[in-house]
Every structure is written in C-alpha cells, then in structure tokens.
Short mmCIF file of C-alpha atoms and ligand atoms in Angstrom, two decimals:
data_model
loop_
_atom_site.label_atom_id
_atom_site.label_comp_id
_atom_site.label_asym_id
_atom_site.label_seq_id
_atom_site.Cartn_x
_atom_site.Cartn_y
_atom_site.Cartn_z
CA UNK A 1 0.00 0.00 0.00
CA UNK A 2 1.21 3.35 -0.98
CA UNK A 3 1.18 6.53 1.49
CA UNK A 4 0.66 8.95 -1.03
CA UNK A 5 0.38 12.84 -0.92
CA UNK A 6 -1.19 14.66 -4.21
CA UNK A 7 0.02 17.53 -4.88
CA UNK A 8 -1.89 19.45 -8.20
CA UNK A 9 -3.42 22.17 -10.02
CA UNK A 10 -6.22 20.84 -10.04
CA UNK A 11 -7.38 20.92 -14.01
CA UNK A 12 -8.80 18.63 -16.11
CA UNK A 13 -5.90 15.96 -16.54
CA UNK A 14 -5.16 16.21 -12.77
CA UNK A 15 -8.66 15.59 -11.62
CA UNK A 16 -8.54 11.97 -14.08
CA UNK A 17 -4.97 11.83 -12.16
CA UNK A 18 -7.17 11.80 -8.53
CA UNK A 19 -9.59 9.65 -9.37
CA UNK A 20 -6.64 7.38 -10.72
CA UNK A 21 -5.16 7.76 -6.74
CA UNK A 22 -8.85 7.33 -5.31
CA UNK A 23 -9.90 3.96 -6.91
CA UNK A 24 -7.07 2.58 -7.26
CA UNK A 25 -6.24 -0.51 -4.35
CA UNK A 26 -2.57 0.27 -4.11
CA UNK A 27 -2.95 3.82 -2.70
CA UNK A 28 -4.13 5.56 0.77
CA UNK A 29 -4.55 9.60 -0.26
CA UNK A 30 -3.03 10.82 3.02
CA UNK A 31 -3.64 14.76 1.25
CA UNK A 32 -4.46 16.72 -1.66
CA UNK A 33 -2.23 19.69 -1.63
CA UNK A 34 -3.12 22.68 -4.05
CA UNK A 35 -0.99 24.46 -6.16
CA UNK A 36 -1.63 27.53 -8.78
CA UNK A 37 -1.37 26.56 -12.68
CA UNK A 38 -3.84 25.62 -14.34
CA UNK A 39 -6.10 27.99 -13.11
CA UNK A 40 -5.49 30.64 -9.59
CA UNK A 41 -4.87 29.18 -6.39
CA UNK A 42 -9.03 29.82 -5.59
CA UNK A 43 -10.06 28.12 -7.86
CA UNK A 44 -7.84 25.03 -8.14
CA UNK A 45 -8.42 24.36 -4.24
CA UNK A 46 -12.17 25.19 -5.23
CA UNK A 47 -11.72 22.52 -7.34
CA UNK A 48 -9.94 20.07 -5.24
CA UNK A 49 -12.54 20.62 -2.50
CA UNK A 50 -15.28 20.15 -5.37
CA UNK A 51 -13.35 16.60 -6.20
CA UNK A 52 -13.37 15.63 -2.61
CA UNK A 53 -17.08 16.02 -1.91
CA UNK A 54 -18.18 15.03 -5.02
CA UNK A 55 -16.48 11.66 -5.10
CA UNK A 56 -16.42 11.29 -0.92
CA UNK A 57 -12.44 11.06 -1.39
CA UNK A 58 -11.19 11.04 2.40
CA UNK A 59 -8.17 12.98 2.14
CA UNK A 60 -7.87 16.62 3.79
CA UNK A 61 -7.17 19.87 1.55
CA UNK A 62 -4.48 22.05 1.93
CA UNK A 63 -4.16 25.34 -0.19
CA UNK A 64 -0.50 25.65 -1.40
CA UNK A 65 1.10 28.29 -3.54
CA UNK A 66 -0.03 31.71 -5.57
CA UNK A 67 2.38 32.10 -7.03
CA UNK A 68 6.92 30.92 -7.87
CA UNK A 69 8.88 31.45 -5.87
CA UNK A 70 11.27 32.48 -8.78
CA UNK A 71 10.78 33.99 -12.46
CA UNK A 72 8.32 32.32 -14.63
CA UNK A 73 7.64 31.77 -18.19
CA UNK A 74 4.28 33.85 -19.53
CA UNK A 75 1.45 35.25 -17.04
CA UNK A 76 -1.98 34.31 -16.44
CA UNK A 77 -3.73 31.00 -16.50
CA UNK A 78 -4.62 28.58 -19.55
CA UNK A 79 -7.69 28.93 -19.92
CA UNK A 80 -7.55 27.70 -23.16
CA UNK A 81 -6.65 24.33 -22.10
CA UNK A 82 -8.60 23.35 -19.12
CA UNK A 83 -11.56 25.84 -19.22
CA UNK A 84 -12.34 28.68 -16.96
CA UNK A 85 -13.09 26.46 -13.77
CA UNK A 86 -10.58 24.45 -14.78
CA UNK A 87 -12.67 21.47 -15.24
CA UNK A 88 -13.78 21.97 -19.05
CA UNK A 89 -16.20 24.52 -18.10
CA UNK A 90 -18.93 21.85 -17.16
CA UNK A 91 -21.53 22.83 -14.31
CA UNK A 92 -20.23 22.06 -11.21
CA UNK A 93 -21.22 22.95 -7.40
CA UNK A 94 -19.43 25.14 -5.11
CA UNK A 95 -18.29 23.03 -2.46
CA UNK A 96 -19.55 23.40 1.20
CA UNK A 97 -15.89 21.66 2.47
CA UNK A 98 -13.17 24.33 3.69
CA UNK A 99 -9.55 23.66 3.09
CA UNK A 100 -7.44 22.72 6.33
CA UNK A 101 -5.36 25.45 8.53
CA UNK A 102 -1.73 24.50 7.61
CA UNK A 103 -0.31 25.60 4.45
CA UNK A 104 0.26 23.29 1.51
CA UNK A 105 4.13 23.16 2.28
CA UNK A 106 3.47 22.91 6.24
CA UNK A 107 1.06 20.48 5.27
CA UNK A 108 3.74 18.13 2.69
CA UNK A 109 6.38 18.39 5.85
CA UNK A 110 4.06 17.64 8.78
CA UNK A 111 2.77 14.65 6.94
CA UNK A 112 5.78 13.36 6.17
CA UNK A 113 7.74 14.05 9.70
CA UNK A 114 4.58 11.80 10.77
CA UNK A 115 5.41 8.56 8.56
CA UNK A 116 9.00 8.70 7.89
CA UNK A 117 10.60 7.39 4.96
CA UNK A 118 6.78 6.07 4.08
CA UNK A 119 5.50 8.78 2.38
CA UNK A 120 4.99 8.65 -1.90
CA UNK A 121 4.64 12.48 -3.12
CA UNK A 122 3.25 12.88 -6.72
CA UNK A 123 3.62 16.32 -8.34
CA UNK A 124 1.39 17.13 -11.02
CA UNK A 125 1.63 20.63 -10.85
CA UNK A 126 3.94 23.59 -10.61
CA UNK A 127 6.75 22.50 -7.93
CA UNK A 128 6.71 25.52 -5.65
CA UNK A 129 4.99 23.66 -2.99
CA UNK A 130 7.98 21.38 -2.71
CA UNK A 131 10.31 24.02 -3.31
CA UNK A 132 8.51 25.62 -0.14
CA UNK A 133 8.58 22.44 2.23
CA UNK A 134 12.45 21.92 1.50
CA UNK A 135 12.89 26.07 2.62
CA UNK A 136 10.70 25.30 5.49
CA UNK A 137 12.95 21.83 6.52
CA UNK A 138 15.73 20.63 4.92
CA UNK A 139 16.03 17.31 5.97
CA UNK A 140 12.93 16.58 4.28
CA UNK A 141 14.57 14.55 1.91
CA UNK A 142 16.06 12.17 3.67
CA UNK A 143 12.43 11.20 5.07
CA UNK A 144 10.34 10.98 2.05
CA UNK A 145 10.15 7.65 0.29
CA UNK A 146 9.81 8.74 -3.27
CA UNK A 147 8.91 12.06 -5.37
CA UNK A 148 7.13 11.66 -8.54
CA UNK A 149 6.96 14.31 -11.19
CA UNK A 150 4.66 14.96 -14.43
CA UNK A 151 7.02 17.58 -16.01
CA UNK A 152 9.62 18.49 -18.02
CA UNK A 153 10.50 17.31 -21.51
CA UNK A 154 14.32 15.87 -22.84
CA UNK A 155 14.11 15.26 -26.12
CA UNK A 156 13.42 11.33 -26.03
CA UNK A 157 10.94 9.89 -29.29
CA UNK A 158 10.51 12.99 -30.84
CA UNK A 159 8.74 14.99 -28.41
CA UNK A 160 9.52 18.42 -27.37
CA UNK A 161 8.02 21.32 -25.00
CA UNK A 162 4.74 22.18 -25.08
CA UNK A 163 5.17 25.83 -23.58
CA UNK A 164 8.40 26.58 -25.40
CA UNK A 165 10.17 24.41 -28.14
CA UNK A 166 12.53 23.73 -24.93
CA UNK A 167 9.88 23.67 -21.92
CA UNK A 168 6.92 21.79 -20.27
CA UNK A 169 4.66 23.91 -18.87
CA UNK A 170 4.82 22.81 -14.89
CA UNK A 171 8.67 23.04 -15.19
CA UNK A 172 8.35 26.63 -16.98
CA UNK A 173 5.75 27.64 -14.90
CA UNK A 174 8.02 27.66 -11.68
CA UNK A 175 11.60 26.83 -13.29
CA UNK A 176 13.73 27.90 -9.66
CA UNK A 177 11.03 25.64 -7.67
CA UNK A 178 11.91 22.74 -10.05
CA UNK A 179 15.91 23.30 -10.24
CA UNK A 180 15.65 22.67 -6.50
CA UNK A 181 13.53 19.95 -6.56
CA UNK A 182 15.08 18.18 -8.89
CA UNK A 183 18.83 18.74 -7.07
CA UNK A 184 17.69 17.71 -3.73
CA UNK A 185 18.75 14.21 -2.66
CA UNK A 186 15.82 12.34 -2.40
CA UNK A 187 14.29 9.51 -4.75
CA UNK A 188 13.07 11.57 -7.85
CA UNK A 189 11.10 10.11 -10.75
CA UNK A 190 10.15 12.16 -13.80
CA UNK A 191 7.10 11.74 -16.32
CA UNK A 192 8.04 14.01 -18.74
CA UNK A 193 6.23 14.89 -22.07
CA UNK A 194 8.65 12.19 -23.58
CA UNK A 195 6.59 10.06 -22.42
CA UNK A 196 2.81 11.24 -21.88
CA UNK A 197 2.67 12.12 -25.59
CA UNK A 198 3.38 8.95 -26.32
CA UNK A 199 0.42 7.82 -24.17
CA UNK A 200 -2.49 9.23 -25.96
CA UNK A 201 -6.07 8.88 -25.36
CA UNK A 202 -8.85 8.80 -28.25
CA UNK A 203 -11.87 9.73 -27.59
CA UNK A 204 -13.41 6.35 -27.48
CA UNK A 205 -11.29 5.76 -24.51
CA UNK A 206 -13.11 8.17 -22.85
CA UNK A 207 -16.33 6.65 -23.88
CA UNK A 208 -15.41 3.32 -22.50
CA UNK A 209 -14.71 5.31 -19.54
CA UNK A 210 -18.73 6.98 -19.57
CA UNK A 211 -19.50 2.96 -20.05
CA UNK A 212 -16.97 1.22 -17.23
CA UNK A 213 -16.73 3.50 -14.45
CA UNK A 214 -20.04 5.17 -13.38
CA UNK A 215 -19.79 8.78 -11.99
CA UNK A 216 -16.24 8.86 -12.19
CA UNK A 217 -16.21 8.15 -15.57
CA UNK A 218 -19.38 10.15 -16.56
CA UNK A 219 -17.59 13.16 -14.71
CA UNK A 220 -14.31 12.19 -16.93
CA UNK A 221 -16.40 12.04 -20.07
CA UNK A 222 -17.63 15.15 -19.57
CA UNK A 223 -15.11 17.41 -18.51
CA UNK A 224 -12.34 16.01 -20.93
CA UNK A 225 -14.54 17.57 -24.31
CA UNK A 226 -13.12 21.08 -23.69
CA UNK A 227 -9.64 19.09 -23.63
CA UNK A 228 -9.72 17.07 -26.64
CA UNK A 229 -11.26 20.62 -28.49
CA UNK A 230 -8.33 22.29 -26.73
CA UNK A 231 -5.63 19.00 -28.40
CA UNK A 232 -7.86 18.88 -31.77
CA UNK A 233 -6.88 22.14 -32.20
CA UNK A 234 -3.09 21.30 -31.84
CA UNK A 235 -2.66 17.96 -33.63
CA UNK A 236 -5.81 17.91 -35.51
CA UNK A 237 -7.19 14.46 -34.09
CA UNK A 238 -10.36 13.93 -31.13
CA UNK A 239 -7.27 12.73 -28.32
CA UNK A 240 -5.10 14.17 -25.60
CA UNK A 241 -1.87 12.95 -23.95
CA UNK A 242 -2.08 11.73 -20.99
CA UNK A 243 -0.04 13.68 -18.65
CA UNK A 244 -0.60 14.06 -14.90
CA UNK A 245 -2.37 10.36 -14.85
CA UNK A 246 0.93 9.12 -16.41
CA UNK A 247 2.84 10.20 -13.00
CA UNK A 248 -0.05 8.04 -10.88
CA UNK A 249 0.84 5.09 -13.66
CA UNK A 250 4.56 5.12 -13.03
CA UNK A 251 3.67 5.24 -9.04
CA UNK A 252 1.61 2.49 -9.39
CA UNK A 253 3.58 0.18 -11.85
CA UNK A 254 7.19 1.79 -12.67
CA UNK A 255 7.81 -1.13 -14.74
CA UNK A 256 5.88 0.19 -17.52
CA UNK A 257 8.13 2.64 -17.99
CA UNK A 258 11.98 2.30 -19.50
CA UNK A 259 13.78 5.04 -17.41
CA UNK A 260 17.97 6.57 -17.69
CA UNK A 261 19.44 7.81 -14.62
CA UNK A 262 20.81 11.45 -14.62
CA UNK A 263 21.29 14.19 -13.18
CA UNK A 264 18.96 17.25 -13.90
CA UNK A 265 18.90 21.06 -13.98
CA UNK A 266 16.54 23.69 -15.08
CA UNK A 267 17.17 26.74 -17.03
CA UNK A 268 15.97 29.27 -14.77
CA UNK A 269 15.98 32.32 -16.90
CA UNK A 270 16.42 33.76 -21.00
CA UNK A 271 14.59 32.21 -23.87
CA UNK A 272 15.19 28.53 -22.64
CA UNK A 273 13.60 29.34 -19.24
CA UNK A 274 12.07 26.31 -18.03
CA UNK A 275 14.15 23.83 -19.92
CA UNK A 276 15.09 20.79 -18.54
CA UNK A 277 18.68 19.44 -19.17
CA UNK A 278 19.99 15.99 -18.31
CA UNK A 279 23.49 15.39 -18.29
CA UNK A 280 25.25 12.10 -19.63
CA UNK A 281 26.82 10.57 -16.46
CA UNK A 282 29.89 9.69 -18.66
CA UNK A 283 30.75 12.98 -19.87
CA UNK A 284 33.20 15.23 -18.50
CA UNK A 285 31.85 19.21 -18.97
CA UNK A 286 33.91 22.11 -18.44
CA UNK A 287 30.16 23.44 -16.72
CA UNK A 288 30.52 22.53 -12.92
CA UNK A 289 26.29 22.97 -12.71
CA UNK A 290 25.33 18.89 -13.14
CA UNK A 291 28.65 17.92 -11.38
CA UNK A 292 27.95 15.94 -8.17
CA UNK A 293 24.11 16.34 -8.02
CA UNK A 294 21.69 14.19 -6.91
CA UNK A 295 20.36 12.01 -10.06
CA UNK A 296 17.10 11.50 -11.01
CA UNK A 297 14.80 8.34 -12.97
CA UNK A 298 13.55 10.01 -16.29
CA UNK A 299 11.53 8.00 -17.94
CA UNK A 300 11.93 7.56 -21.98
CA UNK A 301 10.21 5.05 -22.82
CA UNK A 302 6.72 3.53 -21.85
CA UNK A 303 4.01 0.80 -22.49
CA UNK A 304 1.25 3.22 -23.48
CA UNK A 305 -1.21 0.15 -24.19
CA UNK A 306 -0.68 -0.92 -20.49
CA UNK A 307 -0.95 2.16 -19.33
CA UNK A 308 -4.40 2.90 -20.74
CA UNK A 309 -5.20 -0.74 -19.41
CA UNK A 310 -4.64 0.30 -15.74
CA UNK A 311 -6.26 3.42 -15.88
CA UNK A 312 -9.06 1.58 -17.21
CA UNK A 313 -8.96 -1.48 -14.98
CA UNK A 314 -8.84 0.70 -11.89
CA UNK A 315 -11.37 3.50 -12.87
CA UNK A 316 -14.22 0.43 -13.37
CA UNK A 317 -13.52 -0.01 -9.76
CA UNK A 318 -14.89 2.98 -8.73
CA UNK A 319 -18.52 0.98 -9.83
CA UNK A 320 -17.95 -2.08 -7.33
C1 BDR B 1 1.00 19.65 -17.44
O1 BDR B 1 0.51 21.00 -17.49
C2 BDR B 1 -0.84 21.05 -17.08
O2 BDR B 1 -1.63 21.71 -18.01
C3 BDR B 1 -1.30 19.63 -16.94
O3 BDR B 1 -2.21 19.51 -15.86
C4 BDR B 1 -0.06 18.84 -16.74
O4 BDR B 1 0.25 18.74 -15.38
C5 BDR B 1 1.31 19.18 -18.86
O5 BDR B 1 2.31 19.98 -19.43
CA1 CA B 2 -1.35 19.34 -13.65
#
C-alpha cells in the first residue's frame, strides 16, 4: 500500500490523475495539496474541495502556492486548455468543504515528519509547494520515500516542449522551484512529455470510460470535451496525452516505464527558461552545474497500451 500525498493544479488531466489515486487498491490519499497553474490558487483548491465532496475522497485539503517562488515563463492561467473552472467549463457545485489550517508546504512536511521514509509524493503541478517544504525543513529529503513528477521534456521519441520548443509547462511555470527539486537528494522520478505524448487517449477511450466506471467516468467524459477541443486544435485528431495520470501510472507500476538515470537542472531564466537538461553521467563538462548532483529516474520510454489498461482497470472499480 502506498502513502501517497497529491500535490496538483487541479485541471482537467489532474482531476482523471485523482480519481486514478482514489480507486485505485494500491494507494491511501493521506492529502491533496493545491498548487496555482492551471487555473489561480481559488479556484484550483475550489476545485480540489469540489473533487473531494463530489467523489467522498477522504483525504484533507491544503491550499499551497499563488504564485513561484522564482521567475516564470508567460502570465496568467490557460484557460484555453482546461476551461475557466478548470474542469472543461462543465456545471459544477461550489463546495460546502473548507480547506485545512496549515499551508500546503506545512502540510507536505508535517505529513511526512509523521510517517518517515513512508511517504509517496506525486507532483502534477507547478513545484513551488515542494520548493517551499524543503525552505521550510531541509532534511525533508532524507524522510520521504519517493517524489514523482509529471514535467519536463528531454528530447526522447521525438517529443519536445509544449510551452516553449525547450519547456513543459509545470517546469516553466516555476523553473527555480523545479531546479531545487530536482537537485535535492531524495528519490526523484520524472514523467516528462517524452513520455505522456506517447500515451495518448482517443476519444473512445473516454467513452469506454462513460461505459466502465459510473460517476467517475461520466464526470471524466464530460469534462475532458473542452480538452480534446483544446488537443484537436493542436494535432488535428479527437485525443489528448495523458499527462498528470501518467505520474499516478509510473507510481503504481514503474515497470511500464523504461527510465535513464541522470542528473537534472533547469534553465531558470532567457529564452530557454524552463528547460530541462539531463546530463550524460559519462561525460566530463567544463560546466561545474550537473557535477555531483543528486540524479534522477527520467523515464523515456513507456508501455502506453498498459498504461491505458490500468487506468481503465482501476477506474471500473470505482462501480464495485
Ligand atoms: C501539465 O501541465 C498542465 O496543463 C497539466 O495539468 C499537466 O500537469 C502538462 O504539461
Ligand atoms: Ca497538472
């Protein structure tokens, strides 16, 4: 069983990310910790309370960040991608559940001070929460059991930003959060675009979804329209990558992924800002910046077909 804190912006792929954490057997939601992104802080916790009484998930709420703690890349909120509400824009009820007292980043280190070396944290937004919780206590890392990330993009099968040519948009969206994050010494796993646009979901996968998996998939059906409009748009086709619920898949079964071990840094400001850059662990650079840092697990390849599968398997749970 995984101890697992969430911590999201809450839009449309995050919310499928969730319910992937809720019904899935493997995983006890200790927290869902908001961050801003895909929308303003208000109204991604708005939607993360929404998500929690809607679906009776038993996790508490903590608001996290407004805003980076360093530059970022762009202003505002897309809107374009995820709706207004940041569910697709379909009706939904304001929720009568309040967030809890602590901060997001109080929230990440309290929980994990309490279950040492137990805790699973999966990132699916911006990283300044975990930037924060690392200010706030720096032995945090030796404590936490594993950090999984949806961001960032390296070049692997063809795929490149999705922000910039160089940069995924949680990486750019808080580039000095994820530079830290990514050289602190702790476990890190990252489920980059390399990846989740190889994993792409058509839209009859979201009707099997409306079919298999009752209100959660109903709820998925609907809100992922204004998404595949949003991807149509982009690569002319009715299907979306699956990002954020690729980073629950690689908790949940990292042998679906093929991974290289490196160590990472991110551009933090110019026309790259937000790019991600592995180095080869071979090479010798005249640039002292990757030299004896922490490495990371990026994964570059993945078994999308299986990946779909569990989604699918454990979603049609969420009916028993
Ligand atoms: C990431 O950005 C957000 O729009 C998604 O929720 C995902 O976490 C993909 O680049
Ligand atoms: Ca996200």
């Amino acid at each position: 069983m995984k101890k697992v804190v969430f911590d999201t912006d809450i839009g449309i792929d995050d919310a499928m990310a969730l319910l992937f954490l809720h019904y899935s057997p493997d995983v006890e939601l200790q927290a869902i910790v908001s961050g801003f992104g895909n929308a303003d802080i208000a109204t991604t916790t708005r939607n993360a309370l929404y998500m929690k009484e809607y679906f009776g998930i038993d996790a508490p709420v903590y608001c996290g960040a407004a805003e980076p703690v360093g530059k970022r890349l762009g202003s505002g909120y897309p809107d374009f991608v995820h709706g207004h509400n940041g569910l697709g824009d379909i009706e939904i009820d304001e929720p009568t559940m309040e967030t809890e007292t602590l901060s997001g980043a109080e929230a990440i280190v309290e929980i994990v001070k309490n279950n040492p070396h137990e805790i699973s944290i999966v990132a699916v937004g911006r990283l300044t929460n975990l930037a924060l919780a690392l200010d706030l206590c720096p032995e945090l890392p030796g404590m936490v059991k594993e950090v999984v990330v949806m961001g960032g993009t390296f070049g692997h099968n063809g795929h490149s930003g999705n922000v910039s040519p160089v940069a995924e948009a949680n990486i750019a969206g808080d580039p000095q959060a994820a530079d830290k994050v990514f050289t602190s010494n702790w476990p890190v796993a990252i489920v980059g675009i390399d990846v989740t646009h190889e994993t792409i979901a058509r839209d009859e996968f979201f009707e099997l979804l409306k079919k298999t998996a009752g209100k959660a998939g109903d709820f998925i059906y609907r809100s992922s329209r204004f998404y595949l409009d949003f991807h149509e748009q982009v690569t002319g086709g009715n299907e979306c990558p699956v990002h954020d619920s690729s980073a629950v898949a690689y908790l949940l079964d990292p042998s679906l992924y093929e991974t290289k071990t490196a160590a990472v840094r991110v551009v933090t400001d110019g026309i790259a800002i937000g790019q991600t850059i592995a180095a080869d662990p071979n090479a010798d650079f005249e640039s002292n910046a990757w030299k004896d840092q922490p490495t990371c697990q990026i994964c570059i390849g993945v078994d999308s077909e299986k990946v779909l599968a569990l989604y699918a398997k454990t979603l049609a749970l969420a009916v028993q």
